[in-house]
mmCIF file of C-alpha atoms in Angstrom:
data_model
loop_
_atom_site.group_PDB
_atom_site.id
_atom_site.type_symbol
_atom_site.label_atom_id
_atom_site.label_comp_id
_atom_site.label_asym_id
_atom_site.label_seq_id
_atom_site.Cartn_x
_atom_site.Cartn_y
_atom_site.Cartn_z
ATOM 1 C CA MET A 1 5.298 -7.642 -18.953
ATOM 2 C CA LEU A 2 2.693 -7.225 -16.210
ATOM 3 C CA MET A 3 -0.108 -8.907 -18.081
ATOM 4 C CA GLY A 4 2.123 -11.826 -19.023
ATOM 5 C CA THR A 5 3.155 -12.474 -15.447
ATOM 6 C CA ALA A 6 -0.258 -11.845 -13.957
ATOM 7 C CA ALA A 7 -1.578 -15.158 -15.228
ATOM 8 C CA VAL A 8 1.252 -16.973 -13.438
ATOM 9 C CA ALA A 9 0.656 -14.876 -10.354
ATOM 10 C CA ALA A 10 -3.049 -15.607 -10.360
ATOM 11 C CA MET A 11 -2.275 -19.295 -9.961
ATOM 12 C CA SER A 12 0.590 -19.017 -7.503
ATOM 13 C CA GLY A 13 -1.072 -16.192 -5.571
ATOM 14 C CA SER A 14 -4.077 -18.345 -4.826
ATOM 15 C CA MET A 15 -1.840 -20.500 -2.638
ATOM 16 C CA LEU A 16 -0.925 -17.562 -0.415
ATOM 17 C CA ALA A 17 -3.977 -15.337 -0.465
ATOM 18 C CA GLY A 18 -6.457 -15.508 2.346
ATOM 19 C CA CYS A 19 -8.465 -12.690 3.829
ATOM 20 C CA SER A 20 -6.181 -10.038 2.437
ATOM 21 C CA GLY A 21 -5.172 -7.382 4.910
ATOM 22 C CA GLY A 22 -4.366 -3.771 4.147
ATOM 23 C CA GLY A 23 -1.851 -3.225 1.475
ATOM 24 C CA ASP A 24 -2.208 -0.009 3.219
ATOM 25 C CA ASN A 25 0.447 -1.062 5.559
ATOM 26 C CA GLY A 26 0.441 -2.951 8.731
ATOM 27 C CA GLY A 27 2.437 -4.325 11.518
ATOM 28 C CA SER A 28 5.503 -3.028 13.238
ATOM 29 C CA GLY A 29 7.855 -5.371 11.445
ATOM 30 C CA ASP A 30 8.696 -7.258 14.649
ATOM 31 C CA ALA A 31 8.569 -10.562 12.811
ATOM 32 C CA ALA A 32 10.800 -9.208 10.076
ATOM 33 C CA ALA A 33 13.193 -7.945 12.692
ATOM 34 C CA SER A 34 13.843 -11.522 13.737
ATOM 35 C CA GLY A 35 15.211 -12.333 10.267
ATOM 36 C CA ASP A 36 18.863 -12.776 9.384
ATOM 37 C CA ALA A 37 20.290 -9.251 9.195
ATOM 38 C CA SER A 38 23.212 -10.534 7.119
ATOM 39 C CA SER A 39 20.939 -11.895 4.384
ATOM 40 C CA GLN A 40 21.884 -10.714 0.902
ATOM 41 C CA THR A 41 20.191 -11.258 -2.435
ATOM 42 C CA ASP A 42 22.584 -10.549 -5.298
ATOM 43 C CA PRO A 43 20.735 -8.555 -7.996
ATOM 44 C CA SER A 44 23.152 -9.834 -10.646
ATOM 45 C CA THR A 45 22.211 -13.465 -10.046
ATOM 46 C CA LEU A 46 18.533 -12.980 -9.171
ATOM 47 C CA THR A 47 16.213 -14.609 -11.702
ATOM 48 C CA THR A 48 12.700 -14.326 -10.238
ATOM 49 C CA PHE A 49 11.518 -11.228 -8.376
ATOM 50 C CA ILE A 50 8.526 -12.200 -6.223
ATOM 51 C CA VAL A 51 6.314 -9.295 -5.148
ATOM 52 C CA GLY A 52 4.032 -9.807 -2.162
ATOM 53 C CA PHE A 53 0.988 -7.534 -2.334
ATOM 54 C CA ASP A 54 -2.591 -7.031 -1.157
ATOM 55 C CA GLN A 55 -4.942 -7.736 -4.052
ATOM 56 C CA SER A 56 -7.634 -5.504 -2.523
ATOM 57 C CA TYR A 57 -5.647 -2.273 -2.453
ATOM 58 C CA PRO A 58 -6.447 -0.111 -5.492
ATOM 59 C CA PRO A 59 -4.830 1.684 -7.173
ATOM 60 C CA TYR A 60 -1.562 0.098 -5.986
ATOM 61 C CA GLY A 61 -2.527 -3.564 -6.350
ATOM 62 C CA PHE A 62 -5.908 -5.064 -7.198
ATOM 63 C CA VAL A 63 -7.844 -7.356 -9.520
ATOM 64 C CA GLY A 64 -8.856 -5.546 -12.711
ATOM 65 C CA ASP A 65 -12.107 -5.888 -14.622
ATOM 66 C CA ASP A 66 -10.429 -8.565 -16.758
ATOM 67 C CA GLY A 67 -9.678 -10.677 -13.699
ATOM 68 C CA GLU A 68 -5.938 -10.025 -13.877
ATOM 69 C CA PHE A 69 -3.772 -8.449 -11.203
ATOM 70 C CA THR A 70 -3.027 -4.811 -11.946
ATOM 71 C CA GLY A 71 -2.095 -1.588 -10.151
ATOM 72 C CA PHE A 72 0.417 1.232 -9.989
ATOM 73 C CA ASP A 73 2.942 -0.554 -7.768
ATOM 74 C CA LEU A 74 2.641 -3.753 -9.810
ATOM 75 C CA ASP A 75 3.318 -1.782 -13.000
ATOM 76 C CA LEU A 76 6.349 -0.183 -11.356
ATOM 77 C CA ALA A 77 7.599 -3.627 -10.337
ATOM 78 C CA ALA A 78 7.046 -5.006 -13.839
ATOM 79 C CA GLU A 79 9.129 -2.233 -15.391
ATOM 80 C CA VAL A 80 11.881 -2.593 -12.772
ATOM 81 C CA CYS A 81 12.049 -6.321 -13.528
ATOM 82 C CA SER A 82 12.112 -5.743 -17.273
ATOM 83 C CA ARG A 83 15.058 -3.358 -16.978
ATOM 84 C CA ASN A 84 17.027 -5.725 -14.740
ATOM 85 C CA GLY A 85 16.322 -8.970 -16.592
ATOM 86 C CA TRP A 86 14.273 -10.493 -13.769
ATOM 87 C CA THR A 87 11.070 -12.493 -14.149
ATOM 88 C CA LEU A 88 8.252 -10.915 -12.176
ATOM 89 C CA GLN A 89 6.053 -13.156 -10.060
ATOM 90 C CA LEU A 90 3.067 -11.604 -8.295
ATOM 91 C CA GLU A 91 1.904 -13.159 -5.052
ATOM 92 C CA ALA A 92 -1.371 -12.002 -3.528
ATOM 93 C CA ILE A 93 -0.713 -12.565 0.160
ATOM 94 C CA GLU A 94 -2.553 -12.608 3.440
ATOM 95 C CA TRP A 95 -1.331 -9.324 4.908
ATOM 96 C CA ASP A 96 -0.846 -10.673 8.422
ATOM 97 C CA ALA A 97 1.580 -13.275 7.018
ATOM 98 C CA LYS A 98 3.799 -10.811 5.134
ATOM 99 C CA ASP A 99 6.756 -10.956 7.544
ATOM 100 C CA THR A 100 6.817 -14.755 7.658
ATOM 101 C CA LEU A 101 6.650 -14.948 3.866
ATOM 102 C CA LEU A 102 9.430 -12.385 3.459
ATOM 103 C CA ASN A 103 11.776 -14.030 5.947
ATOM 104 C CA SER A 104 11.182 -17.502 4.530
ATOM 105 C CA GLY A 105 12.013 -16.355 1.006
ATOM 106 C CA ALA A 106 8.512 -17.050 -0.304
ATOM 107 C CA ILE A 107 8.464 -13.437 -1.488
ATOM 108 C CA THR A 108 11.331 -11.130 -2.431
ATOM 109 C CA CYS A 109 9.718 -7.929 -1.227
ATOM 110 C CA ILE A 110 6.549 -6.210 -0.051
ATOM 111 C CA TRP A 111 5.534 -3.678 -2.686
ATOM 112 C CA ASN A 112 2.017 -2.411 -2.234
ATOM 113 C CA GLY A 113 1.578 1.035 -0.713
ATOM 114 C CA PHE A 114 3.860 -0.043 2.135
ATOM 115 C CA THR A 115 4.505 2.605 4.788
ATOM 116 C CA MET A 116 8.108 2.702 6.029
ATOM 117 C CA GLU A 117 7.678 4.926 9.116
ATOM 118 C CA GLY A 118 7.820 2.855 12.282
ATOM 119 C CA ARG A 119 9.191 -0.152 10.413
ATOM 120 C CA GLU A 120 12.731 1.029 9.748
ATOM 121 C CA ASP A 121 14.239 -1.529 12.158
ATOM 122 C CA GLY A 122 12.245 -4.435 10.726
ATOM 123 C CA TYR A 123 13.073 -4.240 7.031
ATOM 124 C CA THR A 124 15.641 -3.034 4.535
ATOM 125 C CA PHE A 125 13.809 -0.400 2.487
ATOM 126 C CA SER A 126 14.272 1.174 -0.885
ATOM 127 C CA GLU A 127 14.357 4.951 -0.775
ATOM 128 C CA PRO A 128 10.818 6.295 -0.260
ATOM 129 C CA TYR A 129 9.017 7.070 -3.505
ATOM 130 C CA MET A 130 5.533 8.291 -2.631
ATOM 131 C CA LEU A 131 4.072 10.685 -0.071
ATOM 132 C CA ASN A 132 1.036 9.415 1.761
ATOM 133 C CA GLU A 133 -1.206 10.460 4.624
ATOM 134 C CA GLN A 134 -3.606 8.743 6.967
ATOM 135 C CA VAL A 135 -6.983 10.440 6.612
ATOM 136 C CA VAL A 136 -10.626 10.045 7.583
ATOM 137 C CA VAL A 137 -13.490 9.685 5.099
ATOM 138 C CA VAL A 138 -17.139 10.232 5.998
ATOM 139 C CA LYS A 139 -20.399 10.420 4.064
ATOM 140 C CA ALA A 140 -20.843 13.785 2.374
ATOM 141 C CA ASP A 141 -24.184 14.382 4.090
ATOM 142 C CA SER A 142 -23.057 13.220 7.560
ATOM 143 C CA GLY A 143 -22.474 16.665 9.032
ATOM 144 C CA ILE A 144 -19.056 15.503 10.254
ATOM 145 C CA ALA A 145 -16.588 18.254 9.355
ATOM 146 C CA SER A 146 -13.600 17.744 11.669
ATOM 147 C CA LEU A 147 -11.801 15.144 13.746
ATOM 148 C CA ASP A 148 -13.503 16.577 16.823
ATOM 149 C CA ASP A 149 -16.861 15.688 15.265
ATOM 150 C CA LEU A 150 -15.931 11.992 15.430
ATOM 151 C CA ALA A 151 -16.618 11.985 19.184
ATOM 152 C CA GLY A 152 -19.260 9.367 19.925
ATOM 153 C CA LYS A 153 -19.027 7.936 16.385
ATOM 154 C CA THR A 154 -18.109 4.466 15.129
ATOM 155 C CA VAL A 155 -14.941 4.488 13.025
ATOM 156 C CA ILE A 156 -13.589 1.553 11.028
ATOM 157 C CA THR A 157 -10.121 0.820 9.653
ATOM 158 C CA GLN A 158 -8.205 -2.099 8.258
ATOM 159 C CA VAL A 159 -6.659 -4.579 10.658
ATOM 160 C CA ASP A 160 -2.881 -4.253 11.015
ATOM 161 C CA SER A 161 -2.865 -1.029 8.998
ATOM 162 C CA ALA A 162 -0.987 2.249 9.325
ATOM 163 C CA ALA A 163 -4.234 4.016 10.216
ATOM 164 C CA PHE A 164 -4.830 1.535 13.024
ATOM 165 C CA ASP A 165 -1.278 2.042 14.284
ATOM 166 C CA VAL A 166 -1.730 5.820 14.331
ATOM 167 C CA LEU A 167 -5.026 5.590 16.216
ATOM 168 C CA GLU A 168 -3.471 3.218 18.736
ATOM 169 C CA GLY A 169 -0.381 5.433 19.052
ATOM 170 C CA ASP A 170 -0.050 9.158 18.354
ATOM 171 C CA LYS A 171 -3.812 9.626 17.997
ATOM 172 C CA ALA A 172 -4.859 7.446 20.928
ATOM 173 C CA ASP A 173 -6.506 10.441 22.591
ATOM 174 C CA LEU A 174 -8.660 10.938 19.490
ATOM 175 C CA LYS A 175 -9.553 7.255 19.410
ATOM 176 C CA ALA A 176 -10.653 7.491 23.046
ATOM 177 C CA THR A 177 -13.442 9.864 21.965
ATOM 178 C CA PHE A 178 -14.923 7.353 19.497
ATOM 179 C CA ALA A 179 -17.894 5.227 20.409
ATOM 180 C CA ASN A 180 -15.941 2.364 18.860
ATOM 181 C CA LEU A 181 -12.970 1.659 16.592
ATOM 182 C CA GLU A 182 -13.724 -1.395 14.475
ATOM 183 C CA THR A 183 -11.297 -3.290 12.249
ATOM 184 C CA ILE A 184 -11.913 -5.242 9.066
ATOM 185 C CA GLY A 185 -9.876 -7.320 6.644
ATOM 186 C CA GLU A 186 -10.027 -5.004 3.621
ATOM 187 C CA TYR A 187 -11.147 -1.491 2.764
ATOM 188 C CA ASN A 188 -13.709 -2.231 0.061
ATOM 189 C CA THR A 189 -15.975 -3.765 2.687
ATOM 190 C CA ALA A 190 -15.230 -0.907 5.085
ATOM 191 C CA PHE A 191 -16.532 1.601 2.554
ATOM 192 C CA MET A 192 -19.597 -0.532 1.899
ATOM 193 C CA GLN A 193 -20.312 -0.323 5.617
ATOM 194 C CA LEU A 194 -19.794 3.440 5.553
ATOM 195 C CA GLU A 195 -22.198 3.875 2.654
ATOM 196 C CA SER A 196 -24.810 1.686 4.339
ATOM 197 C CA GLY A 197 -24.559 3.651 7.603
ATOM 198 C CA ALA A 198 -23.217 0.716 9.634
ATOM 199 C CA VAL A 199 -20.233 2.917 10.558
ATOM 200 C CA GLU A 200 -19.777 6.669 10.413
ATOM 201 C CA ALA A 201 -16.155 7.064 9.285
ATOM 202 C CA VAL A 202 -13.288 5.175 7.673
ATOM 203 C CA ALA A 203 -9.658 5.844 8.657
ATOM 204 C CA CYS A 204 -7.379 4.921 5.768
ATOM 205 C CA ASP A 205 -4.505 5.861 3.471
ATOM 206 C CA LEU A 206 -4.894 8.963 1.339
ATOM 207 C CA SER A 207 -4.637 6.810 -1.781
ATOM 208 C CA ILE A 208 -7.563 4.648 -0.683
ATOM 209 C CA ALA A 209 -9.597 7.755 0.148
ATOM 210 C CA GLN A 210 -8.847 9.283 -3.260
ATOM 211 C CA TYR A 211 -9.820 6.083 -5.025
ATOM 212 C CA GLN A 212 -13.129 5.693 -3.190
ATOM 213 C CA MET A 213 -14.040 9.364 -3.569
ATOM 214 C CA SER A 214 -13.225 9.367 -7.283
ATOM 215 C CA ALA A 215 -15.609 6.422 -7.735
ATOM 216 C CA LYS A 216 -18.412 8.038 -5.681
ATOM 217 C CA PRO A 217 -17.743 11.785 -5.411
ATOM 218 C CA ASP A 218 -21.276 12.555 -4.258
ATOM 219 C CA VAL A 219 -21.241 9.952 -1.502
ATOM 220 C CA TYR A 220 -17.934 10.462 0.329
ATOM 221 C CA THR A 221 -15.854 13.380 1.548
ATOM 222 C CA GLN A 222 -12.483 13.570 3.278
ATOM 223 C CA LEU A 223 -11.868 15.539 6.457
ATOM 224 C CA ASP A 224 -9.327 18.330 5.984
ATOM 225 C CA GLU A 225 -7.107 17.391 8.917
ATOM 226 C CA ALA A 226 -4.893 14.339 8.336
ATOM 227 C CA LEU A 227 -4.130 11.825 11.081
ATOM 228 C CA SER A 228 -0.477 11.584 9.985
ATOM 229 C CA SER A 229 1.912 11.954 7.056
ATOM 230 C CA GLU A 230 4.199 9.161 5.866
ATOM 231 C CA HIS A 231 5.984 7.650 2.883
ATOM 232 C CA TYR A 232 5.728 4.506 0.790
ATOM 233 C CA ALA A 233 8.805 2.384 0.052
ATOM 234 C CA VAL A 234 9.575 -1.160 -1.078
ATOM 235 C CA GLY A 235 10.258 -3.449 1.884
ATOM 236 C CA PHE A 236 12.913 -6.176 1.673
ATOM 237 C CA LYS A 237 14.259 -8.718 4.141
ATOM 238 C CA GLN A 238 16.828 -7.205 6.462
ATOM 239 C CA GLY A 239 20.239 -7.205 4.849
ATOM 240 C CA ASP A 240 19.077 -7.118 1.221
ATOM 241 C CA THR A 241 20.651 -3.691 0.808
ATOM 242 C CA GLU A 242 22.128 -4.232 -2.640
ATOM 243 C CA LEU A 243 18.804 -5.382 -4.042
ATOM 244 C CA ALA A 244 16.988 -2.440 -2.436
ATOM 245 C CA ASP A 245 19.568 -0.043 -3.897
ATOM 246 C CA THR A 246 19.171 -1.584 -7.361
ATOM 247 C CA VAL A 247 15.403 -1.108 -7.232
ATOM 248 C CA THR A 248 15.833 2.485 -6.043
ATOM 249 C CA GLN A 249 18.242 3.327 -8.868
ATOM 250 C CA THR A 250 15.964 1.734 -11.456
ATOM 251 C CA LEU A 251 13.037 3.792 -10.182
ATOM 252 C CA LYS A 252 15.174 6.925 -10.453
ATOM 253 C CA ASP A 253 15.972 6.005 -14.069
ATOM 254 C CA MET A 254 12.249 5.579 -14.707
ATOM 255 C CA VAL A 255 11.624 9.052 -13.303
ATOM 256 C CA ALA A 256 14.293 10.543 -15.546
ATOM 257 C CA ASP A 257 12.843 9.079 -18.747
ATOM 258 C CA GLY A 258 9.219 9.925 -17.907
ATOM 259 C CA THR A 259 8.000 6.372 -17.274
ATOM 260 C CA VAL A 260 6.841 7.041 -13.717
ATOM 261 C CA GLU A 261 4.815 10.096 -14.710
ATOM 262 C CA GLU A 262 3.169 8.084 -17.489
ATOM 263 C CA LEU A 263 2.163 5.407 -14.990
ATOM 264 C CA CYS A 264 0.807 8.039 -12.604
ATOM 265 C CA ASP A 265 -1.304 9.418 -15.449
ATOM 266 C CA LYS A 266 -2.531 5.889 -16.210
ATOM 267 C CA TYR A 267 -4.013 5.659 -12.712
ATOM 268 C CA ALA A 268 -5.167 9.273 -12.414
ATOM 269 C CA GLU A 269 -8.796 8.169 -12.650
ATOM 270 C CA TYR A 270 -8.238 6.352 -9.339
ATOM 271 C CA GLY A 271 -7.110 9.569 -7.660
ATOM 272 C CA LEU A 272 -3.365 8.890 -7.954
ATOM 273 C CA THR A 273 -1.234 11.933 -8.769
ATOM 274 C CA TYR A 274 2.392 12.480 -9.781
ATOM 275 C CA ASP A 275 2.425 15.410 -7.345
ATOM 276 C CA ASN A 276 2.807 12.877 -4.526
ATOM 277 C CA TRP A 277 5.863 11.204 -6.100
ATOM 278 C CA ILE A 278 9.026 12.226 -4.169
ATOM 279 C CA LEU A 279 11.883 10.092 -5.550
ATOM 280 C CA ALA A 280 14.111 11.936 -8.012
#
């Protein structure tokens, strides 16, 4: 189902996509919080399930070698839609616009490595399905071995991301030791800057770190100490509880019949592991 809908999404997504922000999570959900809390989408009458995602966020959502949208979360969404009789539509969105798009009905949900911690009042969430951490990646030969070693260094992260939120919040004291905290629109470019030596560390989701390190194991290494631990969930407009519950139950059914583990294995080469799946 995913490949069939990706062609449609490629056309419709081009209308929404700009400089894609971190599928890695971003924003406090303040814009979403202004939505209608009584809003309800009836799963039994829903026909098209529109997933808003960051197309530069492997392995959860990205453009494959064939030019089609692919990724672990997009495959999960495709299977959920198939089991509920919905047509999947993929919309590659500008991350900063996610709340406006969700509240306007342009997308049904945000499903792309979306951190729920700190956003609970801004969205109606599915139950969390994946464990994640915010971590720091450096070059393997940098001599940086701990968070303390980042003092006086230039660190980069994605704008409006969970890593940025952590460094502005709970880890503000750590950030104060940096020479500079830079932000960028997407992580692929951040890691290019790290490899070139333009910056000395990247703060990002564990999944992004695993993906980049699996592609270049001799170039990058991850610091042992995490910045924070968190969970991924599917974010809906406030009030869409029944739809969120339907998605959660379908995911649980997919766990029970082995589908989720198969999808995790499919993306193992990107560093994704079933060990981090928490929904049962």
